[in-house]
């Protein structure tokens, strides 16, 4: 089976690299001493008794352990006994003698760093015995050959030499024997003339030889030990770690991003209501916007997704069943639909929040169900200039409202607008000032919702903002503690009902285009990307386009061919017309830099999938690499998890040569083939373009050896002589990739580790299901697409993860604890506790009921290169399923802070 099943010799042997080098290459013969010791241990091991239990342990190792291949039998028995003890829940300690952690030549780890020095005389004696044996053999061979050559020199008249026909042959044989004699004599004379020609014993050379041998071996061992430790120190301190940022790259980007100065972008009324497209009025001010987009979290998000996919819930069926699995807490999606009613009151986060307020906040006024129903109906009224997010905060009769009440509502609306905009122009987006959004839509929604639930009142520490006597007057905090209270009070307004803090986690421009390509090659299912979402995505590409017509690799990057080609491709697939000015500008940028053949490998991969590039123009991604033995230096299982999980579906799709089924008949694909290249599409020699990349993208050039390896793989892919072998082995590689992707989908509840492999895994599932969009795995994938999408004032984007919920919430609550203000905000703190408790991976009944829990077995983890997941904390949500070391540390610190 594939996987990290056994340790390598490098892990099992002990000592520094110098000691291992000597163990393996110089003194390997003394392994047989260890083998003899193993034999002795097998006949007369250590016996011990513990009650009714009889133990027979070995103080040595088995023969395989001598070679450092596997651990000793005693170590395995000890580990098995410990596992049995834990599983049976025994209360007494078993007497277990652990085997010695020794490697080749009997290196005892208990000697520590003095091991090689202490064992040098022993190794010297072994070497001496072997040398004396060789000398004895050479001496006997020498004497026999001397006698043979003497007889050979006499002409043969009878006896054993009669078969030699002539003197010429006797002379030639004599010369050969003489040469062998000279060689043996030279070997025997090395050192101190250990053996002389006519001596029958070692004579006076015995003791000096012993002394020389021991001194020589000791010095050599100490020297190798010293060299090994120096190499170890150099290995630790000289190279940079994988996370070390390093210095400036020799091919660093010297350009800077350029946007049109002072150009404000506004989301139109049609975009925020989902009633139109991006071609509508884009210059409206914030007061004219009425937004229907809302951020649904946890169970609310599950109910919305299930309703969208027309899944009929039966009696007793939980909302996380069927295609929606995993812990709901932390999930955040954007939807135009109103909240779905909950038939099970216990799954409502609103109920949890009300219970916490009732228990933790004294003198809380209880609301009747009629009042709550009235407020729920007033959440999306037409009065807020933030697009309908702030509506009917105070209940009153419109026909009889007083001027004072109207003025008060306008002031509250303006206050919410100001707080949500973060000092920017309300709903305005100017990338030349800051290409990052400030989540005005989400913040306005959360502040509005807080006021709805709290009788239109802010928390006590920022209540002064609503006091009429202090309107328009500066009221700075007088102490650091007071400033902290105000800051925490503000962020308590933004806390989601399930306890986490949500927010924009976008940035890279190469994420959303991958999803768009996947959507397009799957037949453009509207349940995956709806027309209102398409319009918001087009708005996002449009406002982030730079003055030169290109797009960067990320929102703060200068234009690159990588970013420009895939953003242009996505915009056209989403419906942008080729004659629009901003599309023409992007096309001019691509043509100026040499066409799409000059983009980087990931962009070329998406072009190949949609049919806008031949697979010969992309370097090989052979899926059979997964069939290599795990010790192989280039085995994909050795890659970083994100890299590994991206190239896994890439290998499957490359090996399957997937192409959009309608590529040859789709008129849009035909147009793109003409727009993206500087020469006719059919005339391009694709194999010659594999290594092409624009200079602006090539700040980390591929080494010559890598190019040579890719050329060799190209020969392997294209030469017919390799086809029988390639076809046979490729099927096995594709099958393993498919099995591995299926495991990844189930372990992450179809969220997958990140947005790139999410889109690729979805296309792979679509292909393996014979392009059936209704296949259960494909539908499960599409139901998790909203987990990655986020709406802000710059449009709809794809997050770099399914959010940063656990990471952000852990730091936020630690900051509150550092200020000593947990008790001042009891409801907020209790909600964080509930969130962190439910976010611990595979630690709730809901999460343990998913298929992901079945992959916690040792065999599954070894086969699919995974560590233990249960008990860790993720970067985002429990349903995501990937534990991370620093996220686990921060999540645990957050829990401990709340326990303080």
Short mmCIF file of C-alpha atoms in Angstrom, two decimals, residues 425-630:
data_model
loop_
_atom_site.label_atom_id
_atom_site.label_comp_id
_atom_site.label_asym_id
_atom_site.label_seq_id
_atom_site.Cartn_x
_atom_site.Cartn_y
_atom_site.Cartn_z
CA UNK A 425 -16.74 56.92 1.44
CA UNK A 426 -19.79 54.75 2.11
CA UNK A 427 -19.87 51.84 -0.34
CA UNK A 428 -17.08 53.39 -2.37
CA UNK A 429 -14.07 51.39 -3.55
CA UNK A 430 -10.91 53.04 -4.86
CA UNK A 431 -8.03 50.54 -5.36
CA UNK A 432 -5.55 53.35 -5.88
CA UNK A 433 -6.03 54.24 -2.21
CA UNK A 434 -6.45 50.70 -0.89
CA UNK A 435 -7.13 47.62 -3.02
CA UNK A 436 -8.49 45.77 0.02
CA UNK A 437 -12.14 45.96 0.97
CA UNK A 438 -13.33 46.94 4.45
CA UNK A 439 -16.43 44.71 4.47
CA UNK A 440 -18.95 47.56 4.54
CA UNK A 441 -21.87 45.32 3.55
CA UNK A 442 -21.15 42.71 6.18
CA UNK A 443 -20.45 45.22 8.94
CA UNK A 444 -23.59 47.20 8.22
CA UNK A 445 -25.60 44.00 8.33
CA UNK A 446 -24.10 42.90 11.66
CA UNK A 447 -24.49 46.32 13.33
CA UNK A 448 -28.04 46.56 12.11
CA UNK A 449 -28.81 43.06 13.36
CA UNK A 450 -27.34 43.87 16.77
CA UNK A 451 -29.54 46.91 17.13
CA UNK A 452 -32.57 44.89 16.10
CA UNK A 453 -31.92 42.40 18.88
CA UNK A 454 -31.11 44.99 21.56
CA UNK A 455 -33.88 47.58 21.27
CA UNK A 456 -31.78 49.84 19.09
CA UNK A 457 -29.09 50.33 21.73
CA UNK A 458 -25.33 49.99 21.45
CA UNK A 459 -23.24 48.35 24.19
CA UNK A 460 -22.67 50.51 27.26
CA UNK A 461 -19.07 51.37 26.38
CA UNK A 462 -20.01 52.99 23.06
CA UNK A 463 -23.51 54.16 24.02
CA UNK A 464 -22.17 57.72 24.04
CA UNK A 465 -22.32 57.60 20.22
CA UNK A 466 -26.12 57.69 20.46
CA UNK A 467 -26.37 60.34 23.19
CA UNK A 468 -27.79 63.52 21.79
CA UNK A 469 -25.69 65.74 24.01
CA UNK A 470 -22.45 64.34 22.59
CA UNK A 471 -23.38 64.24 18.94
CA UNK A 472 -20.69 65.81 16.83
CA UNK A 473 -18.38 66.31 19.83
CA UNK A 474 -15.04 64.60 20.21
CA UNK A 475 -15.05 62.14 23.08
CA UNK A 476 -11.62 60.50 23.19
CA UNK A 477 -10.85 57.71 25.63
CA UNK A 478 -8.97 58.90 28.71
CA UNK A 479 -7.15 55.63 29.47
CA UNK A 480 -5.89 52.61 27.56
CA UNK A 481 -8.41 50.40 29.34
CA UNK A 482 -11.26 52.66 28.29
CA UNK A 483 -10.04 52.57 24.69
CA UNK A 484 -9.87 48.77 24.87
CA UNK A 485 -13.43 48.60 26.19
CA UNK A 486 -14.67 50.72 23.30
CA UNK A 487 -12.79 48.64 20.73
CA UNK A 488 -14.08 45.35 22.10
CA UNK A 489 -17.60 46.75 22.34
CA UNK A 490 -17.42 47.69 18.66
CA UNK A 491 -16.22 44.22 17.64
CA UNK A 492 -18.92 42.60 19.73
CA UNK A 493 -21.35 44.18 17.25
CA UNK A 494 -19.68 42.23 14.43
CA UNK A 495 -19.70 38.81 16.10
CA UNK A 496 -21.70 36.16 14.24
CA UNK A 497 -24.47 34.31 16.00
CA UNK A 498 -22.39 31.13 16.30
CA UNK A 499 -19.55 33.01 18.03
CA UNK A 500 -16.93 33.59 15.34
CA UNK A 501 -15.84 36.76 13.54
CA UNK A 502 -16.28 36.59 9.79
CA UNK A 503 -14.54 38.66 7.16
CA UNK A 504 -13.00 39.00 3.72
CA UNK A 505 -10.17 36.50 3.13
CA UNK A 506 -9.65 37.18 -0.57
CA UNK A 507 -6.59 38.60 -2.31
CA UNK A 508 -5.16 36.20 -4.93
CA UNK A 509 -6.49 36.71 -8.41
CA UNK A 510 -5.86 33.13 -9.53
CA UNK A 511 -8.58 31.59 -7.33
CA UNK A 512 -11.89 32.79 -8.77
CA UNK A 513 -10.89 32.13 -12.42
CA UNK A 514 -10.32 28.45 -11.57
CA UNK A 515 -13.82 28.18 -10.16
CA UNK A 516 -15.25 29.94 -13.22
CA UNK A 517 -13.47 27.54 -15.58
CA UNK A 518 -14.76 24.57 -13.56
CA UNK A 519 -18.28 25.97 -13.71
CA UNK A 520 -18.03 26.49 -17.46
CA UNK A 521 -16.66 23.04 -18.37
CA UNK A 522 -19.37 21.47 -16.18
CA UNK A 523 -22.09 23.09 -18.27
CA UNK A 524 -22.62 26.38 -16.38
CA UNK A 525 -25.03 25.05 -13.72
CA UNK A 526 -26.91 28.03 -12.26
CA UNK A 527 -27.21 26.29 -8.91
CA UNK A 528 -23.42 26.55 -8.67
CA UNK A 529 -22.96 30.12 -9.94
CA UNK A 530 -26.20 32.04 -10.41
CA UNK A 531 -26.63 35.05 -12.76
CA UNK A 532 -26.52 37.55 -9.83
CA UNK A 533 -23.27 35.97 -8.70
CA UNK A 534 -21.90 36.17 -12.23
CA UNK A 535 -22.63 39.90 -12.30
CA UNK A 536 -20.89 40.49 -8.96
CA UNK A 537 -17.87 38.48 -10.11
CA UNK A 538 -17.60 40.55 -13.27
CA UNK A 539 -17.74 43.70 -11.15
CA UNK A 540 -14.87 42.33 -9.05
CA UNK A 541 -12.68 41.74 -12.13
CA UNK A 542 -13.55 45.14 -13.53
CA UNK A 543 -12.71 47.23 -10.44
CA UNK A 544 -9.39 45.42 -9.86
CA UNK A 545 -8.13 45.89 -13.42
CA UNK A 546 -5.09 48.16 -13.48
CA UNK A 547 -4.41 51.16 -15.67
CA UNK A 548 -2.26 49.15 -18.11
CA UNK A 549 -5.17 46.77 -18.74
CA UNK A 550 -3.73 43.85 -16.80
CA UNK A 551 -4.37 42.13 -13.49
CA UNK A 552 -1.82 41.20 -10.86
CA UNK A 553 -1.25 37.77 -9.37
CA UNK A 554 -2.97 39.27 -6.33
CA UNK A 555 -4.77 42.52 -5.61
CA UNK A 556 -1.61 44.39 -4.51
CA UNK A 557 0.62 43.01 -7.28
CA UNK A 558 1.58 44.81 -10.48
CA UNK A 559 0.12 43.31 -13.62
CA UNK A 560 1.44 39.88 -14.57
CA UNK A 561 0.71 37.54 -17.45
CA UNK A 562 -0.43 34.90 -14.98
CA UNK A 563 -3.02 37.17 -13.42
CA UNK A 564 -4.06 38.82 -16.66
CA UNK A 565 -4.60 35.71 -18.77
CA UNK A 566 -6.73 33.86 -16.22
CA UNK A 567 -8.74 36.95 -15.22
CA UNK A 568 -9.38 37.76 -18.88
CA UNK A 569 -10.41 34.16 -19.49
CA UNK A 570 -12.77 34.17 -16.49
CA UNK A 571 -14.34 37.50 -17.46
CA UNK A 572 -15.11 36.27 -20.96
CA UNK A 573 -16.56 32.98 -19.67
CA UNK A 574 -18.78 34.93 -17.25
CA UNK A 575 -20.33 36.86 -20.11
CA UNK A 576 -18.17 39.96 -20.70
CA UNK A 577 -18.28 40.94 -24.37
CA UNK A 578 -15.04 41.13 -26.33
CA UNK A 579 -15.82 44.67 -27.54
CA UNK A 580 -16.17 46.20 -24.08
CA UNK A 581 -13.44 48.75 -23.39
CA UNK A 582 -12.02 47.05 -20.31
CA UNK A 583 -11.93 43.70 -22.10
CA UNK A 584 -10.13 45.27 -25.08
CA UNK A 585 -7.61 46.77 -22.67
CA UNK A 586 -6.92 43.38 -21.13
CA UNK A 587 -6.56 41.75 -24.53
CA UNK A 588 -4.08 44.42 -25.65
CA UNK A 589 -1.95 43.71 -22.59
CA UNK A 590 -1.85 39.99 -23.40
CA UNK A 591 -1.01 40.58 -27.06
CA UNK A 592 1.72 43.03 -26.16
CA UNK A 593 3.47 40.45 -23.96
CA UNK A 594 3.42 37.70 -26.58
CA UNK A 595 0.08 36.00 -26.06
CA UNK A 596 -1.12 33.34 -23.66
CA UNK A 597 1.83 31.05 -24.46
CA UNK A 598 3.87 33.39 -22.22
CA UNK A 599 1.78 32.79 -19.11
CA UNK A 600 2.77 30.45 -16.28
CA UNK A 601 1.95 26.78 -15.74
CA UNK A 602 -1.22 27.04 -13.63
CA UNK A 603 -2.82 29.43 -16.13
CA UNK A 604 -1.84 27.07 -18.95
CA UNK A 605 -3.48 24.20 -17.07
CA UNK A 606 -6.84 26.02 -16.89
CA UNK A 607 -6.51 26.92 -20.58
CA UNK A 608 -6.00 23.24 -21.39
CA UNK A 609 -9.08 22.21 -19.42
CA UNK A 610 -11.38 24.65 -21.20
CA UNK A 611 -9.92 23.83 -24.62
CA UNK A 612 -7.98 27.04 -25.25
CA UNK A 613 -4.58 25.34 -25.28
CA UNK A 614 -3.34 21.95 -26.43
CA UNK A 615 -2.10 19.62 -23.68
CA UNK A 616 1.26 19.42 -25.49
CA UNK A 617 1.82 23.02 -24.43
CA UNK A 618 1.83 22.02 -20.77
CA UNK A 619 4.65 20.19 -19.02
CA UNK A 620 3.91 16.66 -17.89
CA UNK A 621 2.12 15.99 -14.59
CA UNK A 622 2.33 12.17 -14.57
CA UNK A 623 -0.12 10.56 -12.12
CA UNK A 624 2.06 7.43 -12.01
CA UNK A 625 4.47 9.35 -9.78
CA UNK A 626 2.19 8.27 -6.91
CA UNK A 627 3.13 4.64 -7.60
CA UNK A 628 6.79 5.20 -6.77
CA UNK A 629 8.09 3.74 -3.50
CA UNK A 630 7.67 6.14 -0.62
#
